[in-house]
mmCIF file of C-alpha atoms in Angstrom:
data_model
loop_
_atom_site.group_PDB
_atom_site.id
_atom_site.type_symbol
_atom_site.label_atom_id
_atom_site.label_comp_id
_atom_site.label_asym_id
_atom_site.label_seq_id
_atom_site.Cartn_x
_atom_site.Cartn_y
_atom_site.Cartn_z
ATOM 1 C CA MET P 1 7.895 -32.603 33.214
ATOM 2 C CA SER P 2 6.396 -32.247 29.643
ATOM 3 C CA GLN P 3 2.629 -32.508 28.933
ATOM 4 C CA PRO P 4 0.992 -34.832 27.964
ATOM 5 C CA ALA P 5 -1.063 -34.374 24.079
ATOM 6 C CA ILE P 6 -2.823 -35.971 21.288
ATOM 7 C CA LEU P 7 -1.660 -35.082 17.987
ATOM 8 C CA SER P 8 -4.270 -35.261 15.368
ATOM 9 C CA VAL P 9 -3.605 -36.279 11.791
ATOM 10 C CA ASN P 10 -6.419 -36.048 9.004
ATOM 11 C CA SER P 11 -4.366 -36.775 5.709
ATOM 12 C CA GLY P 12 -6.754 -36.118 2.534
ATOM 13 C CA SER P 13 -6.995 -35.923 -1.260
ATOM 14 C CA SER P 14 -5.882 -32.273 -1.643
ATOM 15 C CA SER P 15 -4.617 -31.709 2.251
ATOM 16 C CA ILE P 16 -3.010 -32.529 5.132
ATOM 17 C CA LYS P 17 -4.049 -30.920 8.639
ATOM 18 C CA PHE P 18 -2.258 -31.496 12.063
ATOM 19 C CA ALA P 19 -3.100 -30.491 15.455
ATOM 20 C CA LEU P 20 -1.295 -31.198 18.696
ATOM 21 C CA TYR P 21 -3.749 -30.725 21.847
ATOM 22 C CA PRO P 22 -2.412 -30.861 25.012
ATOM 23 C CA VAL P 23 -3.827 -33.121 27.900
ATOM 24 C CA GLN P 24 -5.463 -31.038 30.801
ATOM 25 C CA ASN P 25 -7.516 -33.040 33.486
ATOM 26 C CA ASN P 26 -8.163 -35.019 31.323
ATOM 27 C CA ALA P 27 -9.949 -32.928 28.718
ATOM 28 C CA LEU P 28 -8.638 -31.649 25.783
ATOM 29 C CA ALA P 29 -6.919 -27.482 25.808
ATOM 30 C CA PRO P 30 -7.278 -25.556 22.554
ATOM 31 C CA ALA P 31 -5.013 -26.799 19.834
ATOM 32 C CA PHE P 32 -0.586 -25.850 21.124
ATOM 33 C CA ILE P 33 -0.282 -25.524 16.912
ATOM 34 C CA SER P 34 -2.185 -26.452 14.196
ATOM 35 C CA GLY P 35 -1.563 -26.247 10.740
ATOM 36 C CA VAL P 36 -2.859 -27.197 7.014
ATOM 37 C CA LEU P 37 -0.967 -27.868 3.682
ATOM 38 C CA GLU P 38 -3.204 -27.751 0.729
ATOM 39 C CA GLY P 39 -2.181 -28.116 -3.006
ATOM 40 C CA LEU P 40 -2.090 -31.851 -3.252
ATOM 41 C CA GLU P 41 -5.025 -31.752 -5.691
ATOM 42 C CA PRO P 42 -4.376 -32.252 -9.453
ATOM 43 C CA ASP P 43 -2.268 -29.475 -10.905
ATOM 44 C CA GLY P 44 -2.612 -27.655 -7.439
ATOM 45 C CA GLN P 45 -0.545 -24.797 -5.937
ATOM 46 C CA ILE P 46 0.947 -25.887 -2.563
ATOM 47 C CA ARG P 47 -0.094 -23.890 0.189
ATOM 48 C CA LEU P 48 1.470 -23.552 4.269
ATOM 49 C CA ARG P 49 -0.308 -22.374 7.022
ATOM 50 C CA MET P 50 1.031 -23.223 10.882
ATOM 51 C CA ASN P 51 -1.103 -21.601 13.686
ATOM 52 C CA GLN P 52 -2.643 -18.739 10.891
ATOM 53 C CA GLN P 53 0.964 -17.570 9.204
ATOM 54 C CA SER P 54 1.381 -17.963 5.835
ATOM 55 C CA LEU P 55 4.879 -20.445 5.077
ATOM 56 C CA PRO P 56 7.162 -20.716 1.863
ATOM 57 C CA ALA P 57 6.162 -24.252 0.725
ATOM 58 C CA ASP P 58 8.715 -24.790 -2.240
ATOM 59 C CA HIS P 59 10.188 -27.194 -1.011
ATOM 60 C CA ILE P 60 7.951 -29.893 -0.986
ATOM 61 C CA SER P 61 7.372 -31.180 -4.473
ATOM 62 C CA GLY P 62 7.473 -34.015 -6.422
ATOM 63 C CA GLU P 63 6.982 -35.242 -10.491
ATOM 64 C CA ASN P 64 3.298 -36.924 -9.378
ATOM 65 C CA ASP P 65 0.893 -36.797 -6.130
ATOM 66 C CA ASP P 66 2.576 -39.499 -4.675
ATOM 67 C CA ALA P 67 5.953 -37.889 -4.380
ATOM 68 C CA ARG P 68 4.303 -34.675 -3.107
ATOM 69 C CA PHE P 69 2.360 -36.251 -0.648
ATOM 70 C CA THR P 70 5.161 -37.787 0.621
ATOM 71 C CA ALA P 71 7.437 -34.959 0.948
ATOM 72 C CA ALA P 72 4.426 -33.170 2.409
ATOM 73 C CA LEU P 73 4.338 -36.308 5.653
ATOM 74 C CA GLN P 74 8.023 -35.773 6.195
ATOM 75 C CA TRP P 75 7.340 -31.855 6.667
ATOM 76 C CA LEU P 76 4.941 -32.191 9.042
ATOM 77 C CA HIS P 77 6.836 -34.602 10.730
ATOM 78 C CA GLN P 78 9.441 -32.428 11.261
ATOM 79 C CA GLN P 79 7.131 -29.920 12.027
ATOM 80 C CA VAL P 80 5.694 -31.747 14.826
ATOM 81 C CA SER P 81 9.565 -32.276 16.326
ATOM 82 C CA LEU P 82 10.548 -29.023 16.091
ATOM 83 C CA HIS P 83 7.462 -26.958 17.950
ATOM 84 C CA ALA P 84 6.488 -29.737 20.391
ATOM 85 C CA GLY P 85 9.484 -30.224 21.947
ATOM 86 C CA SER P 86 7.530 -29.527 25.762
ATOM 87 C CA PHE P 87 5.161 -32.489 25.093
ATOM 88 C CA THR P 88 5.183 -35.850 24.959
ATOM 89 C CA ILE P 89 2.661 -37.776 22.188
ATOM 90 C CA CYS P 90 0.891 -40.144 23.732
ATOM 91 C CA ALA P 91 -1.407 -40.613 21.085
ATOM 92 C CA VAL P 92 -1.734 -39.986 16.966
ATOM 93 C CA ALA P 93 -5.140 -39.929 16.110
ATOM 94 C CA HIS P 94 -6.090 -39.859 12.312
ATOM 95 C CA ARG P 95 -9.107 -39.658 10.001
ATOM 96 C CA ILE P 96 -9.822 -42.759 7.901
ATOM 97 C CA VAL P 97 -12.026 -42.718 5.370
ATOM 98 C CA HIS P 98 -13.744 -45.510 5.080
ATOM 99 C CA GLY P 99 -14.247 -48.099 8.069
ATOM 100 C CA GLY P 100 -16.744 -50.263 5.852
ATOM 101 C CA GLY P 101 -18.253 -53.716 8.123
ATOM 102 C CA HIS P 102 -16.109 -54.355 10.421
ATOM 103 C CA TYR P 103 -15.565 -50.485 12.419
ATOM 104 C CA ALA P 104 -17.756 -47.723 13.027
ATOM 105 C CA ALA P 105 -16.359 -46.796 16.418
ATOM 106 C CA SER P 106 -12.918 -45.329 16.632
ATOM 107 C CA CYS P 107 -9.954 -47.477 17.758
ATOM 108 C CA ALA P 108 -6.514 -48.362 18.161
ATOM 109 C CA VAL P 109 -4.673 -49.169 14.729
ATOM 110 C CA THR P 110 -3.033 -53.168 15.067
ATOM 111 C CA PRO P 111 -1.467 -54.854 12.162
ATOM 112 C CA ASP P 112 -4.676 -56.837 12.057
ATOM 113 C CA VAL P 113 -6.540 -53.549 11.315
ATOM 114 C CA LEU P 114 -4.280 -51.980 8.834
ATOM 115 C CA GLN P 115 -4.402 -54.840 6.778
ATOM 116 C CA THR P 116 -8.438 -55.232 6.864
ATOM 117 C CA LEU P 117 -8.480 -51.086 6.589
ATOM 118 C CA ARG P 118 -5.572 -51.839 3.234
ATOM 119 C CA SER P 119 -8.229 -54.185 1.684
ATOM 120 C CA TYR P 120 -11.001 -50.811 1.890
ATOM 121 C CA GLU P 121 -8.300 -49.026 -0.398
ATOM 122 C CA HIS P 122 -10.354 -49.404 -3.961
ATOM 123 C CA LEU P 123 -13.671 -47.627 -2.317
ATOM 124 C CA ALA P 124 -11.697 -44.543 -1.825
ATOM 125 C CA PRO P 125 -8.461 -44.748 -3.719
ATOM 126 C CA LEU P 126 -8.340 -40.978 -3.330
ATOM 127 C CA HIS P 127 -7.961 -40.964 0.733
ATOM 128 C CA GLN P 128 -7.797 -44.679 2.182
ATOM 129 C CA PRO P 129 -4.015 -44.463 1.002
ATOM 130 C CA HIS P 130 -3.531 -41.513 2.045
ATOM 131 C CA ASN P 131 -4.481 -41.765 5.305
ATOM 132 C CA LEU P 132 -2.446 -45.443 6.148
ATOM 133 C CA ASP P 133 0.053 -43.712 4.789
ATOM 134 C CA GLY P 134 0.296 -41.044 7.321
ATOM 135 C CA VAL P 135 -0.434 -44.178 9.934
ATOM 136 C CA ALA P 136 2.690 -45.675 8.819
ATOM 137 C CA ALA P 137 4.500 -42.235 8.812
ATOM 138 C CA PHE P 138 3.508 -41.807 12.162
ATOM 139 C CA ALA P 139 4.009 -45.271 13.837
ATOM 140 C CA ARG P 140 7.768 -44.949 12.609
ATOM 141 C CA ALA P 141 8.279 -41.806 14.088
ATOM 142 C CA TYR P 142 6.891 -42.854 17.336
ATOM 143 C CA PRO P 143 6.919 -46.984 17.780
ATOM 144 C CA ASP P 144 5.411 -46.609 20.932
ATOM 145 C CA VAL P 145 2.697 -44.169 20.596
ATOM 146 C CA PRO P 146 -0.717 -45.356 19.880
ATOM 147 C CA GLN P 147 -2.302 -45.218 16.986
ATOM 148 C CA ILE P 148 -5.874 -44.345 16.204
ATOM 149 C CA ALA P 149 -8.655 -45.084 13.176
ATOM 150 C CA CYS P 150 -11.070 -42.401 13.386
ATOM 151 C CA PHE P 151 -13.423 -43.250 10.582
ATOM 152 C CA ASP P 152 -15.864 -41.373 8.987
ATOM 153 C CA THR P 153 -18.242 -43.626 8.133
ATOM 154 C CA GLY P 154 -19.578 -44.546 11.332
ATOM 155 C CA PHE P 155 -21.080 -41.271 12.063
ATOM 156 C CA HIS P 156 -23.368 -42.783 9.505
ATOM 157 C CA ALA P 157 -24.256 -46.327 11.420
ATOM 158 C CA THR P 158 -27.538 -44.980 12.391
ATOM 159 C CA MET P 159 -28.707 -44.989 8.591
ATOM 160 C CA PRO P 160 -32.135 -46.861 7.933
ATOM 161 C CA ASP P 161 -32.159 -50.209 5.621
ATOM 162 C CA ASP P 162 -34.105 -48.210 2.937
ATOM 163 C CA GLU P 163 -30.694 -45.705 2.359
ATOM 164 C CA THR P 164 -28.090 -48.191 2.911
ATOM 165 C CA ARG P 165 -29.692 -50.937 0.502
ATOM 166 C CA PHE P 166 -29.450 -50.871 -3.284
ATOM 167 C CA ALA P 167 -31.278 -52.534 -5.575
ATOM 168 C CA LEU P 168 -29.046 -55.663 -5.802
ATOM 169 C CA PRO P 169 -29.557 -59.298 -4.675
ATOM 170 C CA LEU P 170 -28.643 -59.341 -1.352
ATOM 171 C CA ARG P 171 -25.931 -61.468 -2.042
ATOM 172 C CA GLU P 172 -24.239 -58.477 -3.061
ATOM 173 C CA HIS P 173 -25.820 -56.768 -0.123
ATOM 174 C CA GLU P 174 -23.916 -58.970 2.248
ATOM 175 C CA GLN P 175 -20.952 -59.004 0.513
ATOM 176 C CA GLY P 176 -20.968 -55.328 1.808
ATOM 177 C CA VAL P 177 -22.294 -54.016 -1.296
ATOM 178 C CA ARG P 178 -24.207 -51.059 -0.106
ATOM 179 C CA ARG P 179 -24.353 -47.267 1.234
ATOM 180 C CA TYR P 180 -21.436 -45.722 3.660
ATOM 181 C CA GLY P 181 -21.201 -42.485 3.871
ATOM 182 C CA PHE P 182 -18.702 -40.588 4.848
ATOM 183 C CA HIS P 183 -17.616 -37.146 5.841
ATOM 184 C CA GLY P 184 -18.885 -38.407 9.356
ATOM 185 C CA LEU P 185 -16.622 -36.078 11.932
ATOM 186 C CA SER P 186 -16.844 -33.282 10.311
ATOM 187 C CA TYR P 187 -20.737 -34.335 10.553
ATOM 188 C CA ARG P 188 -20.360 -35.496 13.858
ATOM 189 C CA PHE P 189 -18.475 -31.772 14.938
ATOM 190 C CA VAL P 190 -21.430 -30.125 13.634
ATOM 191 C CA SER P 191 -24.015 -31.558 15.339
ATOM 192 C CA HIS P 192 -22.204 -31.166 18.372
ATOM 193 C CA ARG P 193 -21.738 -27.597 17.268
ATOM 194 C CA LEU P 194 -24.863 -26.912 16.136
ATOM 195 C CA SER P 195 -26.646 -28.297 19.229
ATOM 196 C CA GLU P 196 -24.633 -25.714 21.681
ATOM 197 C CA LEU P 197 -26.566 -23.121 19.144
ATOM 198 C CA SER P 198 -29.516 -23.393 17.951
ATOM 199 C CA VAL P 199 -32.311 -25.429 19.875
ATOM 200 C CA ARG P 200 -33.939 -26.430 16.433
ATOM 201 C CA ALA P 201 -30.602 -28.998 16.066
ATOM 202 C CA SER P 202 -31.833 -31.991 17.723
ATOM 203 C CA GLY P 203 -35.085 -30.887 14.422
ATOM 204 C CA ARG P 204 -34.461 -31.503 10.658
ATOM 205 C CA VAL P 205 -31.026 -30.570 10.217
ATOM 206 C CA LEU P 206 -29.352 -30.493 6.402
ATOM 207 C CA MET P 207 -25.511 -30.069 6.866
ATOM 208 C CA ALA P 208 -23.679 -29.024 3.379
ATOM 209 C CA HIS P 209 -19.803 -30.381 3.189
ATOM 210 C CA LEU P 210 -18.229 -28.240 0.725
ATOM 211 C CA GLY P 211 -15.230 -28.753 -0.215
ATOM 212 C CA ASN P 212 -12.504 -30.717 -2.520
ATOM 213 C CA GLY P 213 -14.832 -33.465 -1.362
ATOM 214 C CA ALA P 214 -18.586 -32.447 -0.985
ATOM 215 C CA SER P 215 -21.575 -34.538 0.318
ATOM 216 C CA LEU P 216 -24.734 -33.022 2.287
ATOM 217 C CA CYS P 217 -26.289 -35.266 5.118
ATOM 218 C CA ALA P 218 -29.419 -35.529 6.283
ATOM 219 C CA MET P 219 -30.037 -35.769 9.909
ATOM 220 C CA ARG P 220 -32.652 -35.709 12.519
ATOM 221 C CA ASN P 221 -32.273 -35.985 16.385
ATOM 222 C CA GLY P 222 -28.792 -35.357 16.182
ATOM 223 C CA GLU P 223 -28.522 -38.629 14.497
ATOM 224 C CA SER P 224 -27.495 -39.275 10.234
ATOM 225 C CA ILE P 225 -30.749 -40.857 8.163
ATOM 226 C CA ALA P 226 -29.189 -40.752 4.908
ATOM 227 C CA THR P 227 -26.497 -38.807 2.960
ATOM 228 C CA THR P 228 -25.379 -38.453 -0.261
ATOM 229 C CA MET P 229 -21.914 -40.375 -0.490
ATOM 230 C CA GLY P 230 -22.816 -43.856 -0.630
ATOM 231 C CA PHE P 231 -20.585 -47.369 -1.289
ATOM 232 C CA SER P 232 -17.874 -45.274 -2.452
ATOM 233 C CA ALA P 233 -16.587 -41.134 -2.012
ATOM 234 C CA LEU P 234 -17.539 -40.731 -5.622
ATOM 235 C CA ASP P 235 -21.317 -40.600 -5.665
ATOM 236 C CA GLY P 236 -23.562 -37.852 -4.881
ATOM 237 C CA LEU P 237 -22.206 -33.836 -5.720
ATOM 238 C CA MET P 238 -20.536 -33.079 -8.220
ATOM 239 C CA MET P 239 -16.496 -32.688 -6.009
ATOM 240 C CA GLY P 240 -12.992 -31.204 -7.118
ATOM 241 C CA SER P 241 -11.631 -33.625 -9.511
ATOM 242 C CA ARG P 242 -14.689 -36.391 -8.538
ATOM 243 C CA CYS P 243 -17.937 -36.410 -10.931
ATOM 244 C CA GLY P 244 -20.519 -37.139 -8.027
ATOM 245 C CA GLN P 245 -22.979 -38.893 -9.443
ATOM 246 C CA LEU P 246 -23.334 -41.058 -12.663
ATOM 247 C CA ASP P 247 -25.393 -43.630 -14.127
ATOM 248 C CA PRO P 248 -23.871 -46.883 -14.104
ATOM 249 C CA GLY P 249 -24.177 -47.071 -18.109
ATOM 250 C CA VAL P 250 -21.848 -44.393 -18.847
ATOM 251 C CA ILE P 251 -19.013 -47.452 -17.330
ATOM 252 C CA LEU P 252 -20.559 -49.943 -19.199
ATOM 253 C CA HIS P 253 -20.347 -48.176 -22.318
ATOM 254 C CA TRP P 254 -16.888 -47.127 -21.788
ATOM 255 C CA LEU P 255 -16.239 -51.020 -21.121
ATOM 256 C CA ASP P 256 -16.857 -51.448 -24.427
ATOM 257 C CA GLN P 257 -14.761 -48.568 -25.464
ATOM 258 C CA GLY P 258 -11.988 -50.878 -24.268
ATOM 259 C CA ARG P 259 -10.951 -48.360 -21.341
ATOM 260 C CA ASP P 260 -9.970 -50.253 -18.598
ATOM 261 C CA ARG P 261 -10.187 -50.256 -14.982
ATOM 262 C CA LYS P 262 -7.302 -47.609 -13.906
ATOM 263 C CA SER P 263 -8.122 -45.455 -16.960
ATOM 264 C CA ILE P 264 -11.644 -45.184 -15.593
ATOM 265 C CA GLU P 265 -10.902 -44.217 -11.597
ATOM 266 C CA HIS P 266 -8.441 -42.251 -12.920
ATOM 267 C CA LEU P 267 -10.516 -39.906 -15.308
ATOM 268 C CA LEU P 268 -13.974 -40.417 -12.276
ATOM 269 C CA TYR P 269 -11.117 -39.120 -9.455
ATOM 270 C CA LYS P 270 -9.029 -37.359 -10.574
ATOM 271 C CA GLU P 271 -10.445 -35.564 -13.553
ATOM 272 C CA SER P 272 -14.038 -35.385 -13.387
ATOM 273 C CA GLY P 273 -15.578 -32.352 -11.486
ATOM 274 C CA LEU P 274 -14.773 -28.875 -11.340
ATOM 275 C CA LEU P 275 -11.566 -29.657 -13.045
ATOM 276 C CA GLY P 276 -13.392 -31.590 -15.422
ATOM 277 C CA VAL P 277 -15.859 -29.260 -16.012
ATOM 278 C CA SER P 278 -14.077 -25.876 -16.442
ATOM 279 C CA GLY P 279 -10.664 -27.762 -17.801
ATOM 280 C CA ILE P 280 -8.814 -24.983 -15.425
ATOM 281 C CA SER P 281 -8.652 -26.412 -11.891
ATOM 282 C CA ALA P 282 -10.193 -28.115 -8.848
ATOM 283 C CA ASP P 283 -9.942 -25.367 -6.748
ATOM 284 C CA MET P 284 -12.773 -22.879 -6.273
ATOM 285 C CA ARG P 285 -10.496 -20.009 -5.577
ATOM 286 C CA THR P 286 -9.191 -20.569 -8.727
ATOM 287 C CA LEU P 287 -12.430 -20.713 -10.560
ATOM 288 C CA ARG P 288 -13.574 -17.343 -8.939
ATOM 289 C CA ALA P 289 -10.617 -15.288 -10.206
ATOM 290 C CA SER P 290 -11.427 -16.556 -13.931
ATOM 291 C CA ASP P 291 -13.468 -15.229 -15.929
ATOM 292 C CA ALA P 292 -13.589 -17.893 -18.512
ATOM 293 C CA PRO P 293 -17.148 -19.295 -19.441
ATOM 294 C CA GLN P 294 -15.993 -22.241 -18.440
ATOM 295 C CA ALA P 295 -14.944 -21.681 -14.418
ATOM 296 C CA ALA P 296 -18.306 -19.955 -14.320
ATOM 297 C CA ALA P 297 -20.455 -23.262 -16.320
ATOM 298 C CA ALA P 298 -18.144 -25.329 -13.330
ATOM 299 C CA ILE P 299 -19.265 -23.066 -10.659
ATOM 300 C CA SER P 300 -22.837 -23.168 -11.570
ATOM 301 C CA GLN P 301 -22.953 -27.139 -12.128
ATOM 302 C CA PHE P 302 -21.609 -27.048 -8.645
ATOM 303 C CA ALA P 303 -24.394 -25.149 -7.350
ATOM 304 C CA TYR P 304 -27.004 -26.521 -8.582
ATOM 305 C CA ARG P 305 -25.910 -30.111 -7.989
ATOM 306 C CA ILE P 306 -26.046 -29.011 -4.207
ATOM 307 C CA ARG P 307 -29.607 -27.893 -4.566
ATOM 308 C CA ARG P 308 -31.056 -30.702 -6.821
ATOM 309 C CA GLU P 309 -29.611 -32.871 -3.641
ATOM 310 C CA ALA P 310 -30.795 -31.175 -0.852
ATOM 311 C CA GLY P 311 -34.522 -31.537 -2.530
ATOM 312 C CA GLY P 312 -34.217 -34.721 -2.255
ATOM 313 C CA LEU P 313 -32.904 -34.796 1.446
ATOM 314 C CA THR P 314 -35.600 -32.518 2.511
ATOM 315 C CA ALA P 315 -38.144 -34.888 1.009
ATOM 316 C CA VAL P 316 -37.147 -37.387 3.505
ATOM 317 C CA LEU P 317 -36.634 -35.143 6.371
ATOM 318 C CA GLN P 318 -40.240 -34.119 5.135
ATOM 319 C CA GLY P 319 -39.071 -30.990 6.243
ATOM 320 C CA LEU P 320 -36.495 -28.960 6.896
ATOM 321 C CA ASP P 321 -35.475 -26.725 10.021
ATOM 322 C CA VAL P 322 -31.956 -25.470 9.917
ATOM 323 C CA LEU P 323 -29.484 -25.861 6.887
ATOM 324 C CA ALA P 324 -25.409 -25.382 8.062
ATOM 325 C CA PHE P 325 -22.410 -25.273 5.485
ATOM 326 C CA THR P 326 -19.707 -26.199 6.806
ATOM 327 C CA GLY P 327 -16.165 -27.480 4.967
ATOM 328 C CA GLY P 328 -13.495 -25.298 2.844
ATOM 329 C CA ILE P 329 -16.025 -24.089 -0.289
ATOM 330 C CA GLY P 330 -19.227 -23.837 2.388
ATOM 331 C CA GLU P 331 -17.588 -21.874 5.030
ATOM 332 C CA HIS P 332 -15.209 -19.514 2.446
ATOM 333 C CA ASP P 333 -17.272 -19.079 -0.346
ATOM 334 C CA ALA P 334 -20.269 -16.481 0.108
ATOM 335 C CA GLN P 335 -21.411 -16.473 -2.949
ATOM 336 C CA LEU P 336 -22.349 -20.024 -3.147
ATOM 337 C CA ARG P 337 -24.105 -19.641 0.147
ATOM 338 C CA ALA P 338 -26.535 -17.316 -1.614
ATOM 339 C CA ASP P 339 -26.684 -19.534 -5.122
ATOM 340 C CA VAL P 340 -27.721 -22.481 -2.550
ATOM 341 C CA VAL P 341 -30.380 -20.430 -0.777
ATOM 342 C CA GLN P 342 -31.875 -18.548 -3.345
ATOM 343 C CA GLY P 343 -32.750 -21.699 -5.200
ATOM 344 C CA LEU P 344 -34.102 -23.432 -1.804
ATOM 345 C CA SER P 345 -35.759 -20.033 -0.999
ATOM 346 C CA TYR P 346 -39.413 -21.898 -1.960
ATOM 347 C CA LEU P 347 -38.633 -24.014 1.409
ATOM 348 C CA GLY P 348 -38.415 -20.712 3.305
ATOM 349 C CA LEU P 349 -35.064 -19.984 3.802
ATOM 350 C CA LYS P 350 -34.199 -15.980 3.469
ATOM 351 C CA LEU P 351 -30.481 -15.039 3.749
ATOM 352 C CA ASP P 352 -29.082 -12.185 5.480
ATOM 353 C CA ALA P 353 -26.842 -10.984 2.931
ATOM 354 C CA ALA P 354 -24.639 -8.871 5.467
ATOM 355 C CA ALA P 355 -24.279 -11.914 7.271
ATOM 356 C CA ASN P 356 -23.952 -14.374 4.645
ATOM 357 C CA GLN P 357 -20.637 -11.682 3.899
ATOM 358 C CA ALA P 358 -19.054 -11.147 6.970
ATOM 359 C CA ALA P 359 -19.227 -15.210 7.681
ATOM 360 C CA THR P 360 -15.773 -15.908 6.857
ATOM 361 C CA GLY P 361 -15.840 -19.868 8.487
ATOM 362 C CA ASP P 362 -13.541 -18.057 11.656
ATOM 363 C CA ALA P 363 -16.627 -18.954 13.873
ATOM 364 C CA ALA P 364 -19.826 -19.810 13.961
ATOM 365 C CA MET P 365 -22.185 -17.794 12.181
ATOM 366 C CA ALA P 366 -25.942 -17.585 12.051
ATOM 367 C CA ILE P 367 -26.070 -15.834 8.737
ATOM 368 C CA HIS P 368 -30.461 -16.079 8.493
ATOM 369 C CA ALA P 369 -32.893 -13.032 8.311
ATOM 370 C CA PRO P 370 -34.746 -12.695 10.940
ATOM 371 C CA ASP P 371 -38.469 -13.455 8.827
ATOM 372 C CA SER P 372 -36.012 -16.893 7.582
ATOM 373 C CA GLY P 373 -38.687 -19.867 8.076
ATOM 374 C CA ILE P 374 -35.216 -22.012 8.288
ATOM 375 C CA GLU P 375 -32.348 -21.300 10.373
ATOM 376 C CA ILE P 376 -28.848 -21.646 8.218
ATOM 377 C CA TRP P 377 -25.394 -21.986 10.137
ATOM 378 C CA VAL P 378 -21.978 -21.687 8.985
ATOM 379 C CA VAL P 379 -20.317 -23.437 11.037
ATOM 380 C CA PRO P 380 -16.266 -24.032 10.783
ATOM 381 C CA THR P 381 -15.705 -27.817 11.330
ATOM 382 C CA ASP P 382 -12.683 -29.304 12.786
ATOM 383 C CA GLU P 383 -12.139 -33.454 12.624
ATOM 384 C CA GLY P 384 -8.857 -33.239 13.895
ATOM 385 C CA MET P 385 -10.935 -32.209 17.580
ATOM 386 C CA ILE P 386 -13.205 -34.877 17.137
ATOM 387 C CA ALA P 387 -10.361 -37.611 16.452
ATOM 388 C CA ALA P 388 -8.441 -36.249 19.433
ATOM 389 C CA GLN P 389 -11.265 -36.595 21.869
ATOM 390 C CA ASP P 390 -11.701 -40.147 20.687
ATOM 391 C CA ALA P 391 -8.167 -40.998 20.808
ATOM 392 C CA LEU P 392 -8.041 -39.198 24.344
ATOM 393 C CA ALA P 393 -11.479 -41.854 25.857
ATOM 394 C CA LEU P 394 -9.644 -45.115 24.118
ATOM 395 C CA ILE P 395 -6.385 -44.359 25.863
ATOM 396 C CA ASN P 396 -7.789 -44.364 28.513
#
């Protein structure tokens, strides 16, 4: 008799992550297989890893981003079928970036739910279409298996009105033009992990999810009270190929120049950020390896924007007890962490340089000096685990 398992799929803007979690005694066991396919961002170099082993990626190709993503989904389904023969998949949990005003808690995907979520694609064009294409692909592959949507916006449902409201007429707010916040599954995991690691985690916490997409979240008493992303996943920090915070007057200027919506959207989502400033790559690792002055300028601006937004969120929190780094850059780039902490040293943060260098994202690790007034942690995130837990709870 085969063992039940939950498959977790995170079809993102630059990567597809997956993990298969066996179910034992009505709880999730550690992942039996897990992997990531990276490099799906514009001009990215595709890399595959399965259970920490690198695999050839030559067979995943395409003339454009959509073709590469489709090929990546096909590869993922093949790998799951190949390695999960002894398991019965009882649910597929999907990270969905935007739940809009309808969905905060995770739910089963029905045709009506899918149609509603498709209507939010313009709010997160890098993510939402890929998220939902992943749902559709696995619904075809496993037609009798529940597909569970787990929303990045849900964690931020606790934010107060002062944070969610724009200074726009009430009618706009009532029609859903408001701040939502994203990276919620990651923040849920980090929040829970911090509560296991530190007694200060119930206090004033600033979490930094830094990757191809990047944001900060201010948390008090385990709840989100403010975040840098807003109505869409464009706002806040500079990112891999996204601009981050931008004066809306720039958009009006481009419209006056005669630019159309599609070209503006492409510029903001796929030509900006680290890629736009450097003119080289959206990948921080590539920029670190470059000696071009544009690469250094992009890295400097990335760190500056984090420090600038962190200052604002610290004011909202009225102080700081814990700073936590997560995400691909946050977990692996020791120099970036050092630059951010140095810029926030006026708050009382002090880094343990050796611990910072030793923190490589393999496990949660404290990197603050003994005399630091604020704890500093590196916490590897696991959005897939959070999604799988929600899926298990729903099917039960």
